[in-house]
Every structure is written in structure tokens, then in C-alpha cells.
Amino acid sequence: MNEPEPDREDVNESNVPLHAEFQHRAVTARIQADTAQGVFANAAIILSGQFEFVLDFIVRMGKPDRVMTRVVLPIPVVGQFVKALRESLAHYEQQFGPITEIPKAAPKAAPSAEQQNAESTPGGFVGQIGPSSMDSGSAPGSKSAPPIDEIYDDLKLDDSLLGGAYANAVLLRYSPTEFCFDFVTNIYPKSSVNARVFMAIPQVPPLLKSMSHSFDQFCKRQQSPPPPPSPESDLDS
């Protein structure tokens, strides 16, 4: 009587561990119903940390201003996002023409300091993740922004958004009137859209300006030489 042959998939003749390679396709990312409808934003706060950037997308319409969603991006993705957004804006202008600037209301009286700060950073604020004493730079050519603690004191930020939504990829789409940003997490076995943000076209160039400035400042900080050792450390050695 012939003995049954073992199944081939159960036989591993070598001692090499089994492994597999996989590729993510963000275009097939899954999206939950509560994320699919997206949120509208007309401003953004950009905070830079040592390993990630935090993007708070805000609605500035009525008081208080409200954080609609928070996205956490690893550093390499930030550079890719800036490049992709710049290219997408160039393609948009080739297709639809120059983008109009955000209109500003003519002041009826001398603007207050709060109004000046609001006008100096249309669509974005560039800051850093850290103590309130840490320097926060505004976009080039604009007036000094208020301290970050003061900014967030005037914002409505729900507890459910404190941790943010992690994303290691961004999908960009646009219509004649809006941009859509899908923030995607590419993790096996299925990519997932964790946040979707809509912005009116005139709001996108200020976002790019703030993102680019913040990323450039981050790169400069990484390239700066370390501070010289203090005299006390020399004596200890």
C-alpha cells in the first residue's frame, strides 16, 4: 500500500525563514463612513517636532475658531507632501489659470493687534512642538505671530482629536473650486484613509507657503552644528 505524500506547503527543506514582500497601493485605500464625508478647513496650524509634523486644520468662521482634524506626518512624508502640493498647484494653474488671492476687507479703523495677527498669517501658522518659551516663526515677510499657547487658548480642540490621525501618505485631488487631501496610513494588509480635508482653492497657496517655510526651517535646524561643550563638561572629562 502506497503511503500518502506530505503536502508540499508543509515541507520547508531549507532553514531559511519564510518571508514575503508586499506593496501598498494608496489608491485602493479603505475609507470609513465617518471619514468619507471629510471636513472643511480654511486655515492650518503647522507644528514641527523632532520626528514628525502635526497639521491642525481649522475653520476660522465665527468664534471660537475650531480644529476640525489633526494629522500627524513623519518627516519624510512632509517633504514629499510639499513637493506634491507645489506640483499640483502648478498643474491647476495650467488647467484653470492663476489662483486669485484671498480678498482682504478694507479696514474701517486702525486694526487691533489681534486683527493684525490674523491677517499676517492667512491660511496658516508655523510653530514648533515644545515649551511655550520655544521660538515660533511665522511665514517669511509676515509680522511676528503670537505665542502658540495664546493661539490654542482661543481654539476649540475636542479631546477626541488630541492624539491626531497618523498618515504616511497623502493623496491630492482638485476640482475648479476645491482641493481635497486624503491622509492615508499604508500599513499591511490594507491602506486606510484616516482623514479627509477640503480647502477652497485660494486657501491652498498659503498652506503651501507655511508648509514649505516650516519644513525649510526644520531642515536648517538639522544641519546646524551642535553647540560647543561647556567649560564644566571639559573639566569633568
Coordinates of N, CA and C in Angstrom, one line a residue:
M1 N 0.9 -1.2 0.0 CA 0.0 0.0 0.0 C 0.9 1.2 0.0
N2 N 0.6 2.2 -0.9 CA 1.4 3.4 -1.0 C 1.0 4.4 0.1
E3 N 2.1 4.9 0.7 CA 1.9 5.9 1.7 C 1.6 7.3 1.1
P4 N 0.7 8.0 1.7 CA 0.4 9.4 1.2 C 1.6 10.3 1.2
E5 N 1.7 11.1 0.2 CA 2.8 12.1 0.2 C 2.4 13.3 1.0
P6 N 3.4 13.9 1.7 CA 3.1 15.1 2.5 C 2.7 16.2 1.6
D7 N 1.9 17.1 2.1 CA 1.5 18.3 1.3 C 2.8 19.1 1.1
R8 N 3.0 19.7 -0.1 CA 4.2 20.4 -0.4 C 4.3 21.7 0.5
E9 N 3.2 22.3 0.8 CA 3.3 23.6 1.5 C 3.7 23.3 3.0
D10 N 3.6 22.1 3.5 CA 4.0 21.8 4.8 C 5.5 21.4 4.9
V11 N 6.2 21.4 3.7 CA 7.6 20.9 3.7 C 8.4 22.2 3.4
N12 N 9.4 22.5 4.3 CA 10.3 23.5 4.1 C 11.7 22.9 4.2
E13 N 12.3 22.6 3.0 CA 13.5 21.9 3.0 C 14.7 22.7 3.5
S14 N 14.6 24.0 3.4 CA 15.7 24.8 3.9 C 15.4 25.4 5.2
N15 N 16.5 25.9 5.9 CA 16.3 26.5 7.2 C 16.1 28.1 7.1
V16 N 16.0 28.6 5.8 CA 15.8 30.0 5.6 C 14.4 30.4 6.1
P17 N 14.2 31.4 6.9 CA 12.8 31.8 7.3 C 12.0 32.2 6.2
L18 N 10.7 31.9 6.2 CA 9.8 32.3 5.1 C 9.6 33.8 5.3
H19 N 9.5 34.5 4.2 CA 9.2 35.9 4.2 C 8.5 36.3 2.9
A20 N 7.9 37.4 3.0 CA 7.1 37.9 1.8 C 7.3 39.4 1.7
E21 N 7.2 39.9 0.5 CA 7.3 41.3 0.2 C 5.9 41.7 -0.3
F22 N 5.6 43.0 0.1 CA 4.3 43.5 -0.3 C 4.4 44.9 -0.7
Q23 N 3.5 45.4 -1.5 CA 3.5 46.8 -1.9 C 2.1 47.4 -1.6
H24 N 2.1 48.6 -1.1 CA 0.8 49.3 -0.8 C 0.4 50.1 -2.0
R25 N -0.9 50.1 -2.2 CA -1.5 51.0 -3.2 C -2.5 51.9 -2.6
A26 N -2.0 53.1 -2.3 CA -2.9 54.1 -1.6 C -4.2 54.4 -2.4
V27 N -4.2 54.2 -3.7 CA -5.4 54.4 -4.5 C -6.5 53.5 -4.1
T28 N -6.2 52.4 -3.5 CA -7.2 51.4 -3.1 C -7.4 51.4 -1.6
A29 N -7.1 52.5 -1.0 CA -7.2 52.6 0.5 C -8.7 52.6 0.9
R30 N -8.9 51.9 2.0 CA -10.2 51.8 2.6 C -10.5 53.1 3.3
I31 N -11.8 53.5 3.3 CA -12.2 54.7 4.0 C -13.5 54.4 4.7
Q32 N -13.5 54.8 6.0 CA -14.7 54.7 6.9 C -15.7 55.7 6.5
A33 N -17.0 55.4 6.9 CA -18.1 56.3 6.5 C -17.9 57.6 7.2
D34 N -17.4 57.7 8.4 CA -17.3 59.0 9.1 C -16.2 59.8 8.6
T35 N -15.2 59.2 7.9 CA -14.1 59.9 7.3 C -14.4 60.3 5.8
A36 N -15.3 59.5 5.2 CA -15.5 59.7 3.7 C -16.1 61.1 3.5
Q37 N -17.0 61.6 4.4 CA -17.6 62.9 4.1 C -16.6 64.1 4.3
G38 N -15.5 63.9 5.0 CA -14.4 64.9 5.1 C -14.8 66.0 6.0
V39 N -13.9 67.0 6.1 CA -14.1 68.2 6.9 C -13.6 69.4 6.0
F40 N -14.2 70.5 6.2 CA -13.8 71.7 5.5 C -12.9 72.5 6.4
A41 N -11.9 73.1 5.9 CA -10.9 74.0 6.6 C -10.5 75.2 5.8
N42 N -10.3 76.3 6.5 CA -9.8 77.5 5.7 C -8.6 78.1 6.4
A43 N -7.9 77.3 7.2 CA -6.7 77.7 7.8 C -6.0 76.4 8.4
A44 N -4.7 76.5 8.7 CA -4.0 75.4 9.3 C -2.9 75.9 10.2
I45 N -2.7 75.2 11.3 CA -1.5 75.4 12.2 C -0.6 74.3 12.0
I46 N 0.7 74.6 11.7 CA 1.7 73.6 11.4 C 2.7 73.6 12.6
L47 N 2.8 72.4 13.2 CA 3.8 72.3 14.4 C 4.8 71.3 14.0
S48 N 6.1 71.6 14.2 CA 7.2 70.7 13.8 C 7.8 70.1 15.1
G49 N 8.0 68.8 15.1 CA 8.7 68.1 16.2 C 10.0 67.6 15.7
Q50 N 10.6 66.8 16.5 CA 11.9 66.2 16.0 C 11.7 65.0 15.0
F51 N 10.6 64.3 15.1 CA 10.4 63.2 14.3 C 9.1 63.3 13.4
E52 N 8.3 64.3 13.7 CA 7.0 64.4 13.0 C 6.5 65.8 12.9
F53 N 5.6 66.1 12.0 CA 4.9 67.3 11.9 C 3.4 67.1 12.3
V54 N 2.8 68.1 12.9 CA 1.4 68.0 13.2 C 0.7 69.1 12.5
L55 N -0.3 68.7 11.7 CA -1.1 69.7 11.0 C -2.5 69.8 11.6
D56 N -2.9 70.9 12.1 CA -4.2 71.2 12.7 C -5.0 72.0 11.6
F57 N -6.0 71.4 11.0 CA -6.8 72.1 10.1 C -8.0 72.7 10.8
I58 N -8.2 74.0 10.5 CA -9.1 74.9 11.3 C -10.1 75.5 10.4
V59 N -11.3 75.8 11.0 CA -12.3 76.6 10.5 C -12.3 77.9 11.2
R60 N -11.9 79.0 10.5 CA -11.9 80.3 11.1 C -13.2 81.1 10.6
M61 N -14.3 80.9 11.2 CA -15.5 81.5 10.8 C -16.5 81.5 12.0
G62 N -16.5 82.6 12.6 CA -17.2 82.7 13.9 C -16.3 82.3 15.0
K63 N -16.7 82.6 16.2 CA -15.9 82.4 17.4 C -16.5 81.3 18.3
P64 N -15.7 80.4 18.8 CA -14.3 80.3 18.6 C -13.9 79.6 17.4
D65 N -12.6 79.9 16.9 CA -12.1 79.1 15.8 C -12.0 77.6 16.3
R66 N -12.2 76.7 15.3 CA -12.3 75.3 15.7 C -11.3 74.4 14.9
V67 N -10.6 73.5 15.6 CA -9.8 72.5 14.9 C -10.7 71.4 14.4
M68 N -10.7 71.2 13.1 CA -11.6 70.2 12.5 C -11.0 68.8 12.5
T69 N -9.7 68.7 12.3 CA -9.0 67.5 12.3 C -7.5 67.7 12.5
R70 N -6.8 66.8 13.1 CA -5.4 66.8 13.4 C -4.7 65.7 12.7
V71 N -3.7 65.9 12.0 CA -2.9 64.9 11.2 C -1.5 64.9 11.6
V72 N -0.9 63.7 11.8 CA 0.5 63.6 12.2 C 1.2 62.9 11.1
L73 N 2.2 63.6 10.5 CA 3.0 63.1 9.4 C 4.5 62.9 9.8
P74 N 5.1 61.8 9.4 CA 6.5 61.6 9.6 C 7.3 62.6 8.7
I75 N 8.5 62.9 9.2 CA 9.3 63.9 8.5 C 9.5 63.6 7.0
P76 N 9.8 62.4 6.5 CA 10.0 62.2 5.1 C 8.7 62.5 4.3
V77 N 7.6 62.3 4.9 CA 6.3 62.5 4.2 C 6.0 64.0 4.0
V78 N 6.5 64.8 5.0 CA 6.3 66.2 4.9 C 7.0 66.8 3.6
G79 N 8.2 66.4 3.4 CA 8.9 66.9 2.2 C 8.2 66.4 0.9
Q80 N 7.7 65.2 0.9 CA 7.0 64.7 -0.3 C 5.7 65.4 -0.5
F81 N 5.0 65.8 0.7 CA 3.8 66.5 0.6 C 4.0 67.9 0.0
V82 N 5.0 68.6 0.5 CA 5.3 69.9 0.0 C 5.6 69.9 -1.5
K83 N 6.4 68.9 -2.0 CA 6.7 68.8 -3.4 C 5.5 68.5 -4.2
A84 N 4.7 67.5 -3.7 CA 3.4 67.1 -4.5 C 2.4 68.3 -4.5
L85 N 2.3 69.0 -3.4 CA 1.4 70.1 -3.4 C 1.8 71.3 -4.4
R86 N 3.1 71.5 -4.4 CA 3.6 72.5 -5.3 C 3.4 72.1 -6.8
E87 N 3.6 70.9 -7.1 CA 3.3 70.4 -8.5 C 1.8 70.4 -8.8
S88 N 1.0 70.1 -7.8 CA -0.4 70.1 -8.1 C -1.0 71.5 -8.3
L89 N -0.4 72.4 -7.6 CA -0.8 73.8 -7.8 C -0.4 74.3 -9.2
A90 N 0.8 73.9 -9.6 CA 1.3 74.3 -11.0 C 0.4 73.7 -12.0
H91 N 0.0 72.4 -11.8 CA -0.9 71.8 -12.8 C -2.3 72.4 -12.8
Y92 N -2.8 72.8 -11.6 CA -4.1 73.5 -11.5 C -4.0 74.8 -12.3
E93 N -3.0 75.6 -12.1 CA -2.9 76.9 -12.8 C -2.8 76.7 -14.3
Q94 N -2.1 75.6 -14.8 CA -2.0 75.3 -16.2 C -3.4 75.0 -16.8
Q95 N -4.2 74.4 -15.9 CA -5.6 73.9 -16.4 C -6.6 75.0 -16.3
F96 N -6.6 75.8 -15.1 CA -7.6 76.7 -14.8 C -7.2 78.2 -14.8
G97 N -5.9 78.4 -14.9 CA -5.4 79.8 -14.8 C -4.9 80.2 -13.4
P98 N -4.4 81.4 -13.3 CA -3.8 81.8 -12.0 C -4.9 81.8 -10.9
I99 N -4.4 81.5 -9.7 CA -5.2 81.4 -8.5 C -5.4 82.8 -7.9
T100 N -6.6 83.3 -7.6 CA -6.8 84.6 -7.0 C -6.4 84.5 -5.6
E101 N -5.9 85.7 -5.1 CA -5.5 85.8 -3.7 C -6.7 85.9 -2.8
I102 N -6.6 85.6 -1.5 CA -7.7 85.8 -0.6 C -8.0 87.2 -0.4
P103 N -9.2 87.6 -0.7 CA -9.6 89.1 -0.5 C -9.5 89.5 0.9
K104 N -9.1 90.7 1.1 CA -9.0 91.3 2.5 C -10.0 92.5 2.6
A105 N -10.7 92.5 3.7 CA -11.6 93.6 3.9 C -10.9 94.9 4.1
A106 N -11.4 96.0 3.6 CA -10.7 97.3 3.8 C -11.0 97.7 5.3
P107 N -9.9 98.0 6.0 CA -10.2 98.4 7.5 C -10.9 99.7 7.6
K108 N -11.9 99.7 8.4 CA -12.7 101.0 8.7 C -12.0 101.8 9.7
A109 N -11.2 101.2 10.5 CA -10.4 101.9 11.6 C -9.1 101.2 11.7
A110 N -8.3 101.8 12.6 CA -7.0 101.1 12.8 C -7.2 99.7 13.4
P111 N -6.6 98.7 12.7 CA -6.8 97.3 13.2 C -6.2 97.1 14.5
S112 N -6.8 96.2 15.3 CA -6.3 95.9 16.6 C -5.1 94.9 16.4
A113 N -4.3 94.6 17.5 CA -3.2 93.7 17.4 C -3.7 92.3 17.0
E114 N -4.9 91.9 17.5 CA -5.4 90.6 17.2 C -5.8 90.5 15.7
Q115 N -6.4 91.6 15.1 CA -6.7 91.5 13.7 C -5.5 91.5 12.9
Q116 N -4.4 92.2 13.3 CA -3.2 92.2 12.5 C -2.5 90.9 12.5
N117 N -2.6 90.2 13.6 CA -2.0 88.8 13.7 C -2.8 87.9 12.8
A118 N -4.1 88.1 12.8 CA -5.0 87.2 11.9 C -4.7 87.4 10.5
E119 N -4.4 88.7 10.1 CA -4.2 89.0 8.7 C -2.8 88.6 8.3
S120 N -1.9 88.6 9.2 CA -0.5 88.3 8.9 C -0.2 86.9 8.5
T121 N -1.1 86.0 8.9 CA -0.9 84.5 8.6 C -2.1 83.9 8.0
P122 N -2.5 84.4 6.8 CA -3.7 83.8 6.1 C -3.5 82.4 5.8
G123 N -4.4 81.5 6.3 CA -4.3 80.1 6.0 C -3.3 79.3 6.7
G124 N -2.5 79.9 7.6 CA -1.6 79.0 8.3 C -0.8 79.8 9.3
F125 N -0.3 79.0 10.3 CA 0.7 79.5 11.3 C 1.7 78.4 11.5
V126 N 3.0 78.9 11.5 CA 4.1 77.9 11.6 C 4.6 78.0 13.0
G127 N 4.7 76.9 13.7 CA 5.2 76.8 15.0 C 6.0 75.6 15.3
Q128 N 6.4 75.3 16.5 CA 7.2 74.2 16.9 C 6.5 73.5 18.1
I129 N 6.7 72.2 18.1 CA 6.2 71.4 19.3 C 7.2 71.5 20.4
G130 N 6.8 72.1 21.5 CA 7.7 72.3 22.6 C 7.2 73.3 23.6
P131 N 8.0 73.7 24.6 CA 7.6 74.6 25.6 C 7.2 75.9 25.0
S132 N 6.4 76.7 25.7 CA 5.9 77.9 25.2 C 7.0 78.9 25.0
S133 N 8.2 78.7 25.7 CA 9.3 79.6 25.6 C 10.0 79.4 24.3
M134 N 9.8 78.3 23.6 CA 10.5 78.0 22.4 C 10.0 79.0 21.3
D135 N 11.0 79.4 20.5 CA 10.7 80.4 19.4 C 9.8 79.8 18.4
S136 N 8.8 80.5 18.0 CA 7.9 80.1 16.9 C 8.0 81.2 15.8
G137 N 8.3 80.7 14.6 CA 8.5 81.6 13.5 C 7.2 81.6 12.6
S138 N 6.9 82.8 12.1 CA 5.8 83.0 11.2 C 6.3 82.9 9.8
A139 N 5.4 82.9 8.9 CA 5.8 82.8 7.5 C 6.7 84.0 7.1
P140 N 7.6 83.9 6.1 CA 8.5 84.9 5.8 C 7.7 86.2 5.3
G141 N 8.2 87.3 5.7 CA 7.6 88.6 5.3 C 6.4 89.0 6.1
S142 N 6.0 88.1 7.1 CA 4.8 88.5 7.9 C 5.2 89.0 9.2
K143 N 4.3 89.5 10.0 CA 4.6 90.0 11.3 C 4.7 88.9 12.3
S144 N 5.3 89.2 13.4 CA 5.5 88.1 14.4 C 4.2 87.5 14.9
A145 N 4.1 86.2 14.9 CA 2.9 85.6 15.4 C 2.8 85.5 16.9
P146 N 1.6 85.5 17.5 CA 1.5 85.4 18.9 C 2.0 84.1 19.4
P147 N 2.3 84.0 20.7 CA 2.8 82.7 21.3 C 1.8 81.6 21.0
I148 N 2.3 80.4 20.9 CA 1.5 79.3 20.5 C 0.4 78.9 21.5
D149 N 0.8 79.1 22.8 CA -0.2 78.9 23.9 C -1.4 79.8 23.8
E150 N -1.1 81.1 23.4 CA -2.1 82.1 23.2 C -3.0 81.7 22.0
I151 N -2.4 81.1 21.0 CA -3.2 80.7 19.8 C -4.2 79.6 20.2
Y152 N -3.7 78.6 20.9 CA -4.6 77.4 21.3 C -5.6 77.8 22.4
D153 N -5.3 78.8 23.2 CA -6.3 79.2 24.2 C -7.6 79.7 23.5
D154 N -7.4 80.2 22.3 CA -8.6 80.7 21.6 C -9.2 79.7 20.6
L155 N -8.7 78.5 20.6 CA -9.2 77.5 19.7 C -10.0 76.4 20.4
K156 N -11.0 75.9 19.7 CA -11.8 74.8 20.2 C -11.2 73.5 19.7
L157 N -10.6 72.7 20.6 CA -10.0 71.5 20.2 C -10.6 70.3 21.0
D158 N -11.4 69.5 20.4 CA -12.0 68.4 21.1 C -11.0 67.4 21.6
D159 N -11.3 66.8 22.7 CA -10.4 65.7 23.3 C -10.2 64.6 22.3
S160 N -11.2 64.3 21.5 CA -11.1 63.1 20.6 C -10.1 63.4 19.5
L161 N -9.6 64.6 19.3 CA -8.7 65.0 18.3 C -7.2 65.1 18.8
L162 N -7.1 65.0 20.1 CA -5.8 65.3 20.7 C -4.7 64.4 20.2
G163 N -5.0 63.1 20.0 CA -4.0 62.2 19.5 C -3.7 62.3 18.0
G164 N -4.6 62.9 17.3 CA -4.4 63.1 15.9 C -4.6 61.8 15.1
A165 N -4.5 61.9 13.8 CA -4.6 60.8 12.8 C -3.3 60.6 12.1
Y166 N -2.6 59.5 12.3 CA -1.3 59.2 11.7 C -1.5 59.0 10.2
A167 N -0.6 59.5 9.4 CA -0.6 59.2 7.9 C 0.8 59.2 7.4
N168 N 1.1 58.2 6.6 CA 2.4 58.2 5.9 C 2.3 58.3 4.4
A169 N 1.2 58.8 3.9 CA 1.0 59.1 2.5 C -0.1 60.1 2.4
V170 N -0.1 60.9 1.3 CA -1.2 61.9 1.1 C -1.6 61.8 -0.4
L171 N -2.9 61.7 -0.6 CA -3.4 61.8 -2.0 C -4.0 63.2 -2.2
L172 N -3.7 63.8 -3.3 CA -4.2 65.1 -3.6 C -5.1 65.1 -4.8
R173 N -6.2 65.7 -4.7 CA -7.1 65.9 -5.9 C -7.7 67.3 -5.8
Y174 N -8.1 67.8 -7.0 CA -8.7 69.1 -7.0 C -9.8 69.2 -8.1
S175 N -10.7 70.1 -7.8 CA -11.8 70.5 -8.8 C -11.5 72.0 -9.1
P176 N -12.3 72.6 -9.9 CA -12.1 74.0 -10.2 C -12.2 74.9 -9.0
T177 N -12.8 74.4 -7.9 CA -13.0 75.3 -6.7 C -12.4 74.8 -5.4
E178 N -12.1 73.5 -5.4 CA -11.6 73.0 -4.1 C -10.4 72.0 -4.3
F179 N -9.6 71.9 -3.3 CA -8.6 70.8 -3.2 C -9.1 69.8 -2.1
C180 N -8.8 68.6 -2.4 CA -9.1 67.5 -1.4 C -7.8 66.8 -1.0
F181 N -7.6 66.7 0.3 CA -6.4 66.0 0.8 C -6.9 64.7 1.5
D182 N -6.4 63.6 1.0 CA -6.7 62.3 1.7 C -5.4 61.9 2.4
F183 N -5.4 61.8 3.7 CA -4.3 61.4 4.5 C -4.4 59.9 4.8
V184 N -3.4 59.2 4.3 CA -3.5 57.7 4.2 C -2.5 57.1 5.1
T185 N -2.9 56.0 5.8 CA -1.9 55.1 6.5 C -1.7 53.9 5.7
N186 N -0.5 53.7 5.2 CA -0.1 52.5 4.4 C 0.5 51.5 5.4
I187 N -0.4 50.6 5.9 CA 0.1 49.5 6.8 C -0.6 48.2 6.3
Y188 N 0.2 47.2 6.3 CA -0.4 45.9 5.8 C -1.5 45.4 6.8
P189 N -2.5 44.8 6.3 CA -2.8 44.3 4.9 C -3.6 45.3 4.1
K190 N -4.0 46.5 4.6 CA -4.9 47.3 3.8 C -4.6 48.8 4.2
S191 N -4.4 49.6 3.2 CA -4.3 51.0 3.4 C -5.6 51.6 3.8
S192 N -5.5 52.7 4.6 CA -6.7 53.3 5.2 C -6.6 54.8 5.1
V193 N -7.7 55.5 4.7 CA -7.8 56.9 4.7 C -8.2 57.3 6.1
N194 N -7.3 58.0 6.9 CA -7.6 58.3 8.2 C -8.2 59.7 8.4
A195 N -8.0 60.6 7.4 CA -8.5 61.9 7.5 C -8.7 62.5 6.0
R196 N -9.8 63.2 5.8 CA -10.0 63.8 4.5 C -10.3 65.3 4.8
V197 N -9.6 66.2 4.1 CA -9.8 67.6 4.3 C -10.1 68.3 2.9
F198 N -11.0 69.2 2.9 CA -11.3 70.0 1.8 C -10.9 71.5 2.1
M199 N -10.3 72.1 1.1 CA -10.0 73.5 1.2 C -10.3 74.2 -0.1
A200 N -10.8 75.5 0.0 CA -11.1 76.3 -1.1 C -9.7 76.6 -1.8
I201 N -9.8 76.7 -3.1 CA -8.5 76.9 -3.9 C -7.7 78.1 -3.4
P202 N -8.3 79.3 -3.1 CA -7.4 80.4 -2.6 C -6.7 80.1 -1.3
Q203 N -7.2 79.1 -0.5 CA -6.6 78.8 0.8 C -5.3 77.9 0.6
V204 N -5.2 77.3 -0.6 CA -4.1 76.3 -0.7 C -2.7 76.9 -0.9
P205 N -2.5 78.0 -1.6 CA -1.2 78.6 -1.7 C -0.6 79.0 -0.3
P206 N -1.5 79.7 0.5 CA -0.9 80.0 1.9 C -0.5 78.7 2.7
L207 N -1.3 77.6 2.5 CA -0.9 76.4 3.1 C 0.4 75.9 2.7
L208 N 0.6 75.9 1.3 CA 1.9 75.5 0.8 C 3.1 76.4 1.3
K209 N 2.8 77.7 1.3 CA 3.8 78.7 1.8 C 4.2 78.4 3.3
S210 N 3.2 78.1 4.1 CA 3.5 77.8 5.5 C 4.2 76.4 5.7
M211 N 3.8 75.4 4.9 CA 4.4 74.1 5.0 C 5.8 74.2 4.5
S212 N 6.1 74.9 3.4 CA 7.4 74.9 2.8 C 8.3 75.7 3.8
H213 N 7.9 76.8 4.4 CA 8.7 77.6 5.3 C 9.0 76.7 6.5
S214 N 8.0 76.1 7.1 CA 8.2 75.2 8.3 C 9.2 74.1 8.0
F215 N 9.1 73.4 6.8 CA 10.0 72.3 6.5 C 11.4 72.8 6.3
D216 N 11.5 74.0 5.6 CA 12.9 74.6 5.4 C 13.5 74.9 6.7
Q217 N 12.8 75.5 7.7 CA 13.3 75.8 9.0 C 13.7 74.5 9.7
F218 N 13.0 73.5 9.6 CA 13.3 72.2 10.2 C 14.6 71.7 9.6
C219 N 14.8 71.7 8.3 CA 16.0 71.2 7.7 C 17.2 72.0 8.1
K220 N 17.1 73.3 8.3 CA 18.2 74.2 8.7 C 18.6 73.8 10.1
R221 N 17.6 73.5 11.0 CA 17.9 73.1 12.4 C 18.7 71.8 12.4
Q222 N 18.3 70.9 11.5 CA 19.0 69.6 11.5 C 20.5 69.8 11.0
Q223 N 20.7 70.8 10.1 CA 22.1 70.9 9.6 C 23.0 71.8 10.5
S224 N 22.4 72.5 11.4 CA 23.2 73.4 12.3 C 24.1 72.5 13.2
P225 N 25.4 73.0 13.4 CA 26.3 72.2 14.2 C 25.9 72.2 15.6
P226 N 26.3 71.2 16.4 CA 25.9 71.1 17.8 C 26.7 72.2 18.6
P227 N 26.1 72.7 19.7 CA 26.7 73.7 20.5 C 28.0 73.2 21.1
P228 N 29.0 74.1 21.3 CA 30.3 73.7 21.9 C 30.1 73.3 23.3
P229 N 30.9 72.3 23.8 CA 30.8 71.9 25.2 C 31.0 73.0 26.1
S230 N 30.4 72.9 27.3 CA 30.5 73.9 28.3 C 31.9 73.7 29.0
P231 N 32.4 74.7 29.6 CA 33.7 74.6 30.4 C 33.6 73.5 31.5
E232 N 32.4 73.4 32.1 CA 32.2 72.4 33.2 C 32.4 71.0 32.6
S233 N 31.8 70.7 31.4 CA 32.0 69.4 30.9 C 33.4 69.1 30.5
D234 N 34.2 70.1 30.1 CA 35.6 69.9 29.8 C 36.4 69.5 31.0
L235 N 36.0 70.1 32.2 CA 36.7 69.8 33.4 C 36.4 68.4 33.8
D236 N 35.1 68.0 33.7 CA 34.7 66.7 34.1 C 35.4 65.6 33.3
S237 N 35.7 65.9 32.0 CA 36.3 64.8 31.2 C 37.8 64.8 31.5

